[in-house]
Coordinates of C-alpha atoms in Angstrom, one line a residue:
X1 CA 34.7 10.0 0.8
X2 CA 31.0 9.4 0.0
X3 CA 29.0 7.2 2.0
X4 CA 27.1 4.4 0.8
X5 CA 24.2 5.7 0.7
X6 CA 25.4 9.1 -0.9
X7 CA 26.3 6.9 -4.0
X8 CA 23.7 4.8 -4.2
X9 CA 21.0 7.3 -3.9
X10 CA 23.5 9.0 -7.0
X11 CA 23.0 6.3 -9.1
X12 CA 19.3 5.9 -8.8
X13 CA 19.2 9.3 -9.6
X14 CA 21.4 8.8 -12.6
X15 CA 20.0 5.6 -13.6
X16 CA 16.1 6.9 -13.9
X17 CA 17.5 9.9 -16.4
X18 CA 19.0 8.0 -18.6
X19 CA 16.0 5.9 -20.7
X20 CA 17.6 2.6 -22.8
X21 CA 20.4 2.2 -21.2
X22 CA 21.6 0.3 -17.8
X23 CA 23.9 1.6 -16.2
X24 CA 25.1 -1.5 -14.2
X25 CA 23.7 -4.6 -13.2
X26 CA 22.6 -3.9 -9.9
X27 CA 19.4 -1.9 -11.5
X28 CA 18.4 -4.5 -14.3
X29 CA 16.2 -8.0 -13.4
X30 CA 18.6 -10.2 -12.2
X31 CA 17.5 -12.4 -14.9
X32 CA 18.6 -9.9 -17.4
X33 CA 21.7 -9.2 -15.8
X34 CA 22.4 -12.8 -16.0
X35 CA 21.5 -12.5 -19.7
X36 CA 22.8 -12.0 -22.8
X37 CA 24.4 -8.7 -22.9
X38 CA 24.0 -8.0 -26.8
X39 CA 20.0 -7.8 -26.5
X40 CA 20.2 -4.4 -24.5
X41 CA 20.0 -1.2 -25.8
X42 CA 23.6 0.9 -27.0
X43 CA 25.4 3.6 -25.5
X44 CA 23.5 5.6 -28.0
X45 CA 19.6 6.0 -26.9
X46 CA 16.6 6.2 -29.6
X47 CA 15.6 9.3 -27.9
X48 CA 18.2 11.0 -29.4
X49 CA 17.0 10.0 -32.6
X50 CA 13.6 10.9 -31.7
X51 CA 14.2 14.3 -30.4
X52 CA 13.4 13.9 -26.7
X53 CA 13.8 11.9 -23.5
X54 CA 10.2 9.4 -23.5
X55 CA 7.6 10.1 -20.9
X56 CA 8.4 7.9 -17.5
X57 CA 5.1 5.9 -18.5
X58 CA 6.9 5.1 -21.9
X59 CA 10.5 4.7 -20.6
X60 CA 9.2 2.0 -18.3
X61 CA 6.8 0.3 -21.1
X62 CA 10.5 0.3 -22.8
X63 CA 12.5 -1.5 -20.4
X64 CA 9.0 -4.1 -20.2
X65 CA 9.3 -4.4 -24.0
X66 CA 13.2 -4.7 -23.6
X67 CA 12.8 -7.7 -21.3
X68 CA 10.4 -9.8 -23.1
X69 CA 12.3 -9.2 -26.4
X70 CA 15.5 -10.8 -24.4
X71 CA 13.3 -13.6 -22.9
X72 CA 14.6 -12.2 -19.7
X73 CA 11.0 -10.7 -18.1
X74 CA 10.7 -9.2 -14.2
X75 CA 9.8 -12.6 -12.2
X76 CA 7.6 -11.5 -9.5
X77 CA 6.4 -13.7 -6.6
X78 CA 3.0 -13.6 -5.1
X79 CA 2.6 -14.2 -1.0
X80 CA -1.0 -13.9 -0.1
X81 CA -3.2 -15.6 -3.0
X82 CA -7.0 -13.8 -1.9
X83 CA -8.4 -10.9 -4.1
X84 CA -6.0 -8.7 -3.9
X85 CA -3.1 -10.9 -4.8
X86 CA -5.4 -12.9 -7.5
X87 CA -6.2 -9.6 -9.0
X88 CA -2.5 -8.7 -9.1
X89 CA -1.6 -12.4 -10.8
X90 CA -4.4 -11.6 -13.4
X91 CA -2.8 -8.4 -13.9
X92 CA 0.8 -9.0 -14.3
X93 CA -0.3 -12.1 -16.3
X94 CA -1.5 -9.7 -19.0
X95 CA 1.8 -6.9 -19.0
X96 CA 5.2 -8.2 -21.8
X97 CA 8.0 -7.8 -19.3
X98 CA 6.6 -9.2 -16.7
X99 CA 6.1 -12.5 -15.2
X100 CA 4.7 -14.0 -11.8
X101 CA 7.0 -17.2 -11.3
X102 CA 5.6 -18.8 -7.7
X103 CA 2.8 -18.1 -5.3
X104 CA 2.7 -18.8 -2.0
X105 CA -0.4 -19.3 -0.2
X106 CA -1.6 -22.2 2.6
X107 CA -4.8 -22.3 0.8
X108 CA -3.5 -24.4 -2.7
X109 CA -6.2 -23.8 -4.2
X110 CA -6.5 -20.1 -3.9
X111 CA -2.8 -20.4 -5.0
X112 CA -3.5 -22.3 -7.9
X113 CA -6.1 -19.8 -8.7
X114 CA -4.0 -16.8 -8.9
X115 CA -1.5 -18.9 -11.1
X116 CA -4.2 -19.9 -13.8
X117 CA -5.3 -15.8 -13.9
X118 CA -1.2 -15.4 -14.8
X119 CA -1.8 -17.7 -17.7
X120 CA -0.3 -20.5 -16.6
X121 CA -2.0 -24.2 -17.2
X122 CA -2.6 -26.6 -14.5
X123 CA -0.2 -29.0 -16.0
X124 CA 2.9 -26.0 -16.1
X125 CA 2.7 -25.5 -12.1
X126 CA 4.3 -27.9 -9.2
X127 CA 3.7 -28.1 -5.8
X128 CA 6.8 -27.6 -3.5
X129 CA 6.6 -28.0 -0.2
X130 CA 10.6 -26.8 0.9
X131 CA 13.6 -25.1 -0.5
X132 CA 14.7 -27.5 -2.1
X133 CA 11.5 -28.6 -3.6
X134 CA 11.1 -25.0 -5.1
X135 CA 14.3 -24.7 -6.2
X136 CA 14.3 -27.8 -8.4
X137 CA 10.7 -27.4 -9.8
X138 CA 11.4 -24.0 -11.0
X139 CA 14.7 -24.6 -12.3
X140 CA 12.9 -27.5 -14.4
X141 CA 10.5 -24.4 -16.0
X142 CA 7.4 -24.7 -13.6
X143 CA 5.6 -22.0 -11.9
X144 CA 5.8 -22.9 -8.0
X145 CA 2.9 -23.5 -5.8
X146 CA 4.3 -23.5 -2.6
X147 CA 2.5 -22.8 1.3
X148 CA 4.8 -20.4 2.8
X149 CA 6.9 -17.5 1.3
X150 CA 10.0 -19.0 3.2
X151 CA 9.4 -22.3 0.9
X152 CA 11.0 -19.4 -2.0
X153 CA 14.4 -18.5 -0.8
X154 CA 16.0 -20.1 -3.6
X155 CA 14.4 -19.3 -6.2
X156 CA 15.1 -16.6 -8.9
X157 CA 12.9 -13.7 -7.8
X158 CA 13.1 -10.2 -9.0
X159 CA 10.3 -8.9 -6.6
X160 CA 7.7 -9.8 -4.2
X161 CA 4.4 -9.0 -3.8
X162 CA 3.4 -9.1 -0.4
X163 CA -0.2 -9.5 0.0
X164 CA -1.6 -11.5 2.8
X165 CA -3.2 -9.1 5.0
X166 CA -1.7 -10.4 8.1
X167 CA 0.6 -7.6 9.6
X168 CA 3.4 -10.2 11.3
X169 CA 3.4 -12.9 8.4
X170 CA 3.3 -9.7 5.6
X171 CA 6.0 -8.1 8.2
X172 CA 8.1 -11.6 8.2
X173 CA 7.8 -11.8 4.4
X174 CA 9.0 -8.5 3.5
X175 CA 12.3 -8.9 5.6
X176 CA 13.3 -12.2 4.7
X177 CA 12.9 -10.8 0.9
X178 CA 14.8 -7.4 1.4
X179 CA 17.8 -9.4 2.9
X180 CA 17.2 -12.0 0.2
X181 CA 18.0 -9.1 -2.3
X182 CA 14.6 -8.3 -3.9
X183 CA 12.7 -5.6 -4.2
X184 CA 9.3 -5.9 -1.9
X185 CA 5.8 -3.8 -3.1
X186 CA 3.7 -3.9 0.2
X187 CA 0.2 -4.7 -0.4
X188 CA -0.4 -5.7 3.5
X189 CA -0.2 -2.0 5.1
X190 CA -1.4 -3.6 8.4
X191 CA 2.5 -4.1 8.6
X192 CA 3.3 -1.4 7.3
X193 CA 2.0 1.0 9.7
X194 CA 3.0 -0.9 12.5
X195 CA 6.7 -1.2 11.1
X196 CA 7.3 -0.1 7.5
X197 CA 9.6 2.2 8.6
X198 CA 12.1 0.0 9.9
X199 CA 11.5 -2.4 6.3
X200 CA 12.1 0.4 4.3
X201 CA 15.1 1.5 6.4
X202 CA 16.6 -2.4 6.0
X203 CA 15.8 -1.9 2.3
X204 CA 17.6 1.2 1.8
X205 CA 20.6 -0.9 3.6
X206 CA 20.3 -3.2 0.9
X207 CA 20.0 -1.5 -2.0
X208 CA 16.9 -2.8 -2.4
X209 CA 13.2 -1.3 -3.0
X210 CA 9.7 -1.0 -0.1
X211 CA 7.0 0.6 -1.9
X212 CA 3.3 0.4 -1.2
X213 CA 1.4 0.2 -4.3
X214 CA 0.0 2.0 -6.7
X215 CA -3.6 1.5 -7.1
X216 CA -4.4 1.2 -3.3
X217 CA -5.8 4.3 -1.8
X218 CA -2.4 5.0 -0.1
X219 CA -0.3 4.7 -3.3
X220 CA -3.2 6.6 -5.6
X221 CA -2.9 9.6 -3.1
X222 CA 0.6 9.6 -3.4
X223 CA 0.9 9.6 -6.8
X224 CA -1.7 12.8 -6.9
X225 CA 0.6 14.1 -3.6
X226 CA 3.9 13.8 -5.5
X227 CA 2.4 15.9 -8.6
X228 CA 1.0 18.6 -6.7
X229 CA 4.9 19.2 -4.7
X230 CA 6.0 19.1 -8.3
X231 CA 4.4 22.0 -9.6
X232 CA 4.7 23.8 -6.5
X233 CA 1.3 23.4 -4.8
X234 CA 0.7 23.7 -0.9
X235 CA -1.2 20.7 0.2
X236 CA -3.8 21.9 3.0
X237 CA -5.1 17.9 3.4
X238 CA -4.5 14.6 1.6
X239 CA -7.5 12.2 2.0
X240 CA -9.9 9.7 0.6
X241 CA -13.6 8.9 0.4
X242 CA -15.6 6.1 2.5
X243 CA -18.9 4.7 3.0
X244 CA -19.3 4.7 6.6
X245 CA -23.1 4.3 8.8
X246 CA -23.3 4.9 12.1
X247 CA -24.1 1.4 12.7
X248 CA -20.9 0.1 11.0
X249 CA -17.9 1.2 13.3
X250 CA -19.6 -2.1 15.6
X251 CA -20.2 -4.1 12.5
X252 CA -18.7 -8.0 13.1
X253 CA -17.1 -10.3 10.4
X254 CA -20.1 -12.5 10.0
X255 CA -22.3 -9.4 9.6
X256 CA -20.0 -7.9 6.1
X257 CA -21.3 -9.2 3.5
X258 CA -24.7 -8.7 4.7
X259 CA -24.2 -5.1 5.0
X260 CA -22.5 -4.6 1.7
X261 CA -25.4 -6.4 -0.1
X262 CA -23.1 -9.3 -1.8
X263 CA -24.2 -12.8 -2.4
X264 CA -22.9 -16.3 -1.6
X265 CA -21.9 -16.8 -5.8
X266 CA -19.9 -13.4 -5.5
X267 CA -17.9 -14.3 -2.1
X268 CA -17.1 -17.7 -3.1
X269 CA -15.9 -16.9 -7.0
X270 CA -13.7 -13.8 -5.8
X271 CA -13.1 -16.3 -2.1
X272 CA -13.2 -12.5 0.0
X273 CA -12.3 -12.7 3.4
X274 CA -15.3 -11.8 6.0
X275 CA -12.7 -9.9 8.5
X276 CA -10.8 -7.6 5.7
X277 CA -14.7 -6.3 4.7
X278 CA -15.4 -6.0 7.9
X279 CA -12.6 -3.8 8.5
X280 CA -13.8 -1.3 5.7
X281 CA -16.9 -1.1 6.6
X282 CA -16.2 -0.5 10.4
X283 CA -13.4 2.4 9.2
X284 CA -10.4 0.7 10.6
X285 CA -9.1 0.0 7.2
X286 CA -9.5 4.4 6.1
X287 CA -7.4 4.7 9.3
X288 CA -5.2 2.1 8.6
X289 CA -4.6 3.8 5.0
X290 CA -4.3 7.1 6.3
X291 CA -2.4 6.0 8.6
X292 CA 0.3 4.9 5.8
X293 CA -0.3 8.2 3.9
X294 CA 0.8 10.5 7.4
X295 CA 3.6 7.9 6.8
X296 CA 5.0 8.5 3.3
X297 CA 4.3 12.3 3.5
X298 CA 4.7 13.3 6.9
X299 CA 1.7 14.7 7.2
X300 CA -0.3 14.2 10.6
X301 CA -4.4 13.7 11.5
X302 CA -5.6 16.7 12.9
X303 CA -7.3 15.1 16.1
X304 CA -7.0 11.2 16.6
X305 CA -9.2 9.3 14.1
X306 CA -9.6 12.9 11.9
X307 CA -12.6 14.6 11.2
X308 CA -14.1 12.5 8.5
X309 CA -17.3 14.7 7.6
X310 CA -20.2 14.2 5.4
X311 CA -19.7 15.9 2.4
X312 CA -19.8 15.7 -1.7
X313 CA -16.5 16.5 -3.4
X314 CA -17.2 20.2 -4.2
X315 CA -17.2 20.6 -0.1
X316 CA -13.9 19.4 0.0
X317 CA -12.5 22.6 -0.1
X318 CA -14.3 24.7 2.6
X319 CA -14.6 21.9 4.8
X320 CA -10.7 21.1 5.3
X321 CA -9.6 24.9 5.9
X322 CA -8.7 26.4 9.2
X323 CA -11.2 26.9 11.7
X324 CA -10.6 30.7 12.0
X325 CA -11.7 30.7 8.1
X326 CA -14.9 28.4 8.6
X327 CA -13.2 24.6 8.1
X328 CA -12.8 22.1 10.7
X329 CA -9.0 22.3 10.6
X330 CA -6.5 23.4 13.7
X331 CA -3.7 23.1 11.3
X332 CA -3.4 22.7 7.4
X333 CA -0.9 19.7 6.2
X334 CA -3.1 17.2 7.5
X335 CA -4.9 13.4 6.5
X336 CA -8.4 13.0 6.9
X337 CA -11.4 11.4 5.3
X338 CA -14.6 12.2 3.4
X339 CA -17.7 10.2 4.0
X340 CA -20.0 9.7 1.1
X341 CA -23.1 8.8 3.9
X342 CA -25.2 12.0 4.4
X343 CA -25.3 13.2 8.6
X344 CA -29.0 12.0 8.8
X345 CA -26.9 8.0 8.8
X346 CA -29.2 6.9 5.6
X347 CA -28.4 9.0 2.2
X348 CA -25.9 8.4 0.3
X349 CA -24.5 11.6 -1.1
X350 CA -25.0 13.0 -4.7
X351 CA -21.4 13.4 -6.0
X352 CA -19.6 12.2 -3.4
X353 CA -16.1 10.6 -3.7
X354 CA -16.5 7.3 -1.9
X355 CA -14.3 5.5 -3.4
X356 CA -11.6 8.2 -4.9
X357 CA -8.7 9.8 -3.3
X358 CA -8.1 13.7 -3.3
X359 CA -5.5 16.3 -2.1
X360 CA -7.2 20.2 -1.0
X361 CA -4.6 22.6 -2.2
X362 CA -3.4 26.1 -2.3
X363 CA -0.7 28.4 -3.5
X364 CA 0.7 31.7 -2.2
X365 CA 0.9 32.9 -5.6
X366 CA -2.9 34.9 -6.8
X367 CA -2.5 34.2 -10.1
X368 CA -2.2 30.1 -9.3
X369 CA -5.1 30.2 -6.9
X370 CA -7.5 32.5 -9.5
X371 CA -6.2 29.5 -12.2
X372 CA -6.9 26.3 -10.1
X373 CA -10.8 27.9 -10.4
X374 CA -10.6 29.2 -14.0
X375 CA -9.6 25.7 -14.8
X376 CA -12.1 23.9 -13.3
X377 CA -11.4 22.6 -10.1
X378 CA -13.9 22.9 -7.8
X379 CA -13.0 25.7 -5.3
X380 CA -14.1 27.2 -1.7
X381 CA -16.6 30.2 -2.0
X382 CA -13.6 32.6 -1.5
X383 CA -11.5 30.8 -4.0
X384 CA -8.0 30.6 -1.7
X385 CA -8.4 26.6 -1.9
X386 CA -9.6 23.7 -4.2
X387 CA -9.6 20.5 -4.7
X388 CA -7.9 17.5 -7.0
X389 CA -9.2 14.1 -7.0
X390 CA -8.6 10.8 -8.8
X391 CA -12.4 8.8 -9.1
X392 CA -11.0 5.6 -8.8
X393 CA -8.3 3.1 -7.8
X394 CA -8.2 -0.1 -9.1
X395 CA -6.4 -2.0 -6.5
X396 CA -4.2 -4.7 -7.6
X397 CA -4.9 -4.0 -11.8
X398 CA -2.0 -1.6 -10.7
X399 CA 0.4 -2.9 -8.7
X400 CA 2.3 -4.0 -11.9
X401 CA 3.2 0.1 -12.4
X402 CA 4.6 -0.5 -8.8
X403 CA 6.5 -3.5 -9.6
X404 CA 7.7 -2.2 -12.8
X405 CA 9.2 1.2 -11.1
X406 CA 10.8 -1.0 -8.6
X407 CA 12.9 -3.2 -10.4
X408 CA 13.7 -1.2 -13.6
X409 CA 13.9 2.1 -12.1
X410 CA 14.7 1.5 -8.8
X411 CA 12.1 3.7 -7.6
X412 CA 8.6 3.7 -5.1
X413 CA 5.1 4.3 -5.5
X414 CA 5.6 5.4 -1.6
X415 CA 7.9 4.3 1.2
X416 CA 7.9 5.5 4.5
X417 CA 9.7 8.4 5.9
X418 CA 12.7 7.3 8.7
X419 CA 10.1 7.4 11.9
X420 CA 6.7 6.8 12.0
X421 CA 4.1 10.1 11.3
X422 CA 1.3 8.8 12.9
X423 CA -0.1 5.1 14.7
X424 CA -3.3 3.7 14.6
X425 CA -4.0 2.9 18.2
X426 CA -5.9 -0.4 18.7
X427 CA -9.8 0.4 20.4
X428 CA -12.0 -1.8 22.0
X429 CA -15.2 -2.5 20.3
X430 CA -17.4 -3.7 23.3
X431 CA -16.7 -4.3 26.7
X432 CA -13.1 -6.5 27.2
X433 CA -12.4 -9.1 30.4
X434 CA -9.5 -10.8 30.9
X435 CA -9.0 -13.6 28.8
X436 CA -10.6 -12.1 25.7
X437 CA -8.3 -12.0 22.5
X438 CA -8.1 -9.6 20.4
X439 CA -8.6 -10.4 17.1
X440 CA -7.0 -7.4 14.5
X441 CA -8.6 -5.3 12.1
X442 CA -12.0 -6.1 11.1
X443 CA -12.6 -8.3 14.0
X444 CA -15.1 -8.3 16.6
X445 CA -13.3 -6.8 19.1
X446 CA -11.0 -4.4 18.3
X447 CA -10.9 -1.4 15.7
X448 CA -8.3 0.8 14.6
X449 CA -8.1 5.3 15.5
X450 CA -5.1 7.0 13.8
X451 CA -3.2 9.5 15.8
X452 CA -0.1 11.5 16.0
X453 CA 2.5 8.8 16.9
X454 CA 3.9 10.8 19.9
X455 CA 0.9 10.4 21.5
X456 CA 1.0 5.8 21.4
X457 CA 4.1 6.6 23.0
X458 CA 3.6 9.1 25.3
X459 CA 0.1 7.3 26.6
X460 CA 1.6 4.1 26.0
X461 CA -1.3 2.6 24.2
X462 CA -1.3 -0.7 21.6
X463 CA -0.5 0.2 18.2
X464 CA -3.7 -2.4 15.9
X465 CA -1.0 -4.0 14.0
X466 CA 0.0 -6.1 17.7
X467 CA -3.7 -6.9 18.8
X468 CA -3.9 -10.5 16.5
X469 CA -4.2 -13.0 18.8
X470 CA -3.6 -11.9 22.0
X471 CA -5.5 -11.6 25.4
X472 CA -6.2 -8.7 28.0
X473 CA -5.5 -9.5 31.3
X474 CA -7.7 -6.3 32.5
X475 CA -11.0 -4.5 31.8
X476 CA -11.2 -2.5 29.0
X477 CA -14.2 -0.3 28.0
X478 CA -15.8 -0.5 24.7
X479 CA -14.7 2.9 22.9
X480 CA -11.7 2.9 24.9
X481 CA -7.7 2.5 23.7
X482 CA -5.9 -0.2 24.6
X483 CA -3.1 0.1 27.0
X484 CA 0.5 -1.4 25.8
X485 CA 0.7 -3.3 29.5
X486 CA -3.0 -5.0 29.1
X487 CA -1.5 -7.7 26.5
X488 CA 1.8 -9.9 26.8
X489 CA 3.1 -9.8 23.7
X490 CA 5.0 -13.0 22.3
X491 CA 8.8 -12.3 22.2
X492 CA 8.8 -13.6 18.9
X493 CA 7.2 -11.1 17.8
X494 CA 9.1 -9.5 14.9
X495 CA 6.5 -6.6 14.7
X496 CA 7.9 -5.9 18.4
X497 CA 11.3 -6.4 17.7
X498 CA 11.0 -4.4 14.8
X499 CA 9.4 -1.6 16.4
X500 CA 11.7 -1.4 19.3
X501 CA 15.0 -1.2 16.6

């Protein structure tokens, strides 16, 4: 007999050939499912008519169109209302098909914010403060303003967006959502590289999707990844661009803003968070991402934090080659970064790719390798490597691709692989005591290295995503890793918990 997962892994597969047509319930919005029947599409798909099977772009626009036409659209709930989420409200406010139904955020007005971008009037949300609460606002039509995702349970929900930047609150939310039934697209990858594994491995469980998103730099290099395996290229290194000075790995929160040049009108309209921009410009949020990427792909950082050189994207490709044919490399099939900041600390590079993601690739086939060149890609001086790059990502403008893929495909932007790739170890920023807390990613006292994860284990050192709010009991040197036995972790902890099943 099949297993479970044997079949259910068949009918995905079944389900995402066949373009107009559900083939049970279990893969449409609940809402539709709970619909009237007569609005979807025959056993007779228009792409017969047309000659073709549609593109997956169109066949999801389709199923969108498919579910506003029934009245039935993809209700999607919002935890974490900041820039991120608000972008991802404004976003999904503006896609037929889909429809963000409830926030939940501490912050009301943030909430309330990221409600109005979704279109929705001050007088069509309500304020719930429990279950119940939610439950019987939303039933009565209202978009749900509520301060914590648990407040939620009840309520019709399709998918949620998890976007608070906080690894053991995004952690908590994600779970209680996969075992609710519904689909979870992982904007907080804090979590996720300290336990997405274990998420996506309850998700798979219960039949439900993990995904990271598209339009972060994780999901944007894994959308460029998952084309280049498709047409049979060799990826030598995955990575992405950052800004990085030599006086930013130190940088504090209440120094971020300062260094990025923004203005007190431009942090309050967008209401950004001090720590998160502290935590790209210090590099702890590349790792982080990388991180995620060595995650979904399985492939590893060459030495702990990677290489990260100066360079301008036509370097790409001689850079990340092997050492013994004039890269930095020991291995090929690796992470890494490229910083758009000149090595004399000041310039910023001409033609750089600071804030794109790119792959270096190969083939074993000539003929492939003379093409990648003949068809413009820039290539090394020897021509056996070039490289592919995407300019841009657009954060949450598309994270409704993600969503969309989720619940009407039944597929991921990325989830992780069954055990972790690689762990971003947490570091001491300046000289630790006993007593002082450690105050996650962006903060003034701890940054983030990636490394292989054997290596957390076998030196048992503290993965970031468990140094929020909890104090050394020993000396620690600035520049140093954190040992596992300096903190006492809460037994609460679901981060632990999770890590340890």
């Amino acid at each position: 007999m099949l297993s479970r997962d044997v079949l259910r892994t068949f009918r995905r597969i079944v389900d995402t050939r066949r373009d107009e047509v559900w083939l049970d319930k279990d893969r449409m919005p609940s809402s539709l499912a709970a619909g009237d029947a007569s609005k979807l599409p025959g056993e007779v798909p228009a792409w017969r008519a047309r000659g073709g099977r549609p593109r997956v772009n169109a066949l999801v626009r389709q199923r969108l169109e498919q579910c506003a036409a029934s009245g039935a659209p993809v209700r999607v709930a919002l935890v974490g209302a900041g820039r991120f989420g608000t972008s991802v409200a404004a976003q999904v406010g503006q896609v037929r098909g889909l429809r963000l139904v409830a926030v939940a955020d501490p912050n009301a007005t943030n909430g309330a914010e990221a409600l109005r971008a979704a279109g929705w009037s001050d007088d069509q949300m309500a304020r719930a403060d429990s279950v119940p609460e939610a439950s019987q606002r939303g039933a009565a039509g209202a978009a749900v303003l509520a301060p914590r995702a648990a407040d939620l349970a009840a309520l019709p929900i399709d998918v949620v967006v998890e976007a608070t930047g906080q690894p053991e609150i995004g952690a908590r939310t994600a779970l209680d959502a996969i075992r609710l039934g519904r689909h979870v697209v992982m904007v907080t990858v804090e979590a996720d590289v300290t336990c997405g594994w274990a998420l996506a491995r309850e998700a798979r469980r219960q039949g439900v999707v993990y995904s990271l998103t598209a339009g972060d730099q994780p999901g944007s290099i894994m959308e460029l990844y998952d084309w280049a395996l498709t047409v049979g290229l060799e990826v030598v290194a995955a990575g992405r661009g950052t800004r990085r000075y030599p006086a930013d790995r130190a940088g504090v929160p209440d120094e971020a803003f300062a260094r990025y040049g923004y203005g007190d009108e431009l942090v309050q309209r967008r209401r950004l968070n001090p720590q998160m921009y502290n935590a790209f410009r210090d590099g702890t949020k590349a790792q982080i991402e990388m991180c995620a990427v060595a995650n979904l792909t399985g492939l590893p950082p060459d030495v702990r934090g990677m290489h990260e050189p100066s360079t301008t994207l036509p370097e790409l490709p001689r850079l990340f080659a092997l050492e013994e044919d004039g890269g930095l490399l020991s291995k090929t099939g690796v992470v890494d970064l490229a910083n758009a900041v000149a090595p004399d600390g000041t310039t910023l590079l001409a033609n750089n790719i600071e804030i794109g993601v790119w792959l270096v690739v190969t083939s074993r086939q000539p003929l492939v390798r003379e093409d990648l060149g003949f068809y413009g890609l820039p290539t090394d001086p020897s021509r056996q490597r070039a490289v592919l790059h995407r300019p841009f990502h657009l954060c949450g403008l598309e994270t409704p691709w993600t969503i969309a893929q989720a619940v009407l495909l039944g597929a991921a932007t990325g989830t992780p692989l069954e055990r972790p790739t690689a762990e971003v170890l947490a570091v001491a920023k300046r000289d630790l005591g006993p007593g002082d807390v450690l105050d996650g990613a962006g903060g003034a006292n701890v940054s983030g290295l990636v490394d292989s994860a054997g290596v957390l284990t076998r030196d048992q050192l503290l993965p970031l995503g468990l140094a929020y709010g909890v104090a050394v009991d020993r000396p620690v040197r600035a520049g140093e890793p954190i040992p596992s036995a300096a903190v006492r972790m809460s037994p609460d902890s679901l981060l632990a918990q999770l890590r340890g099943a």
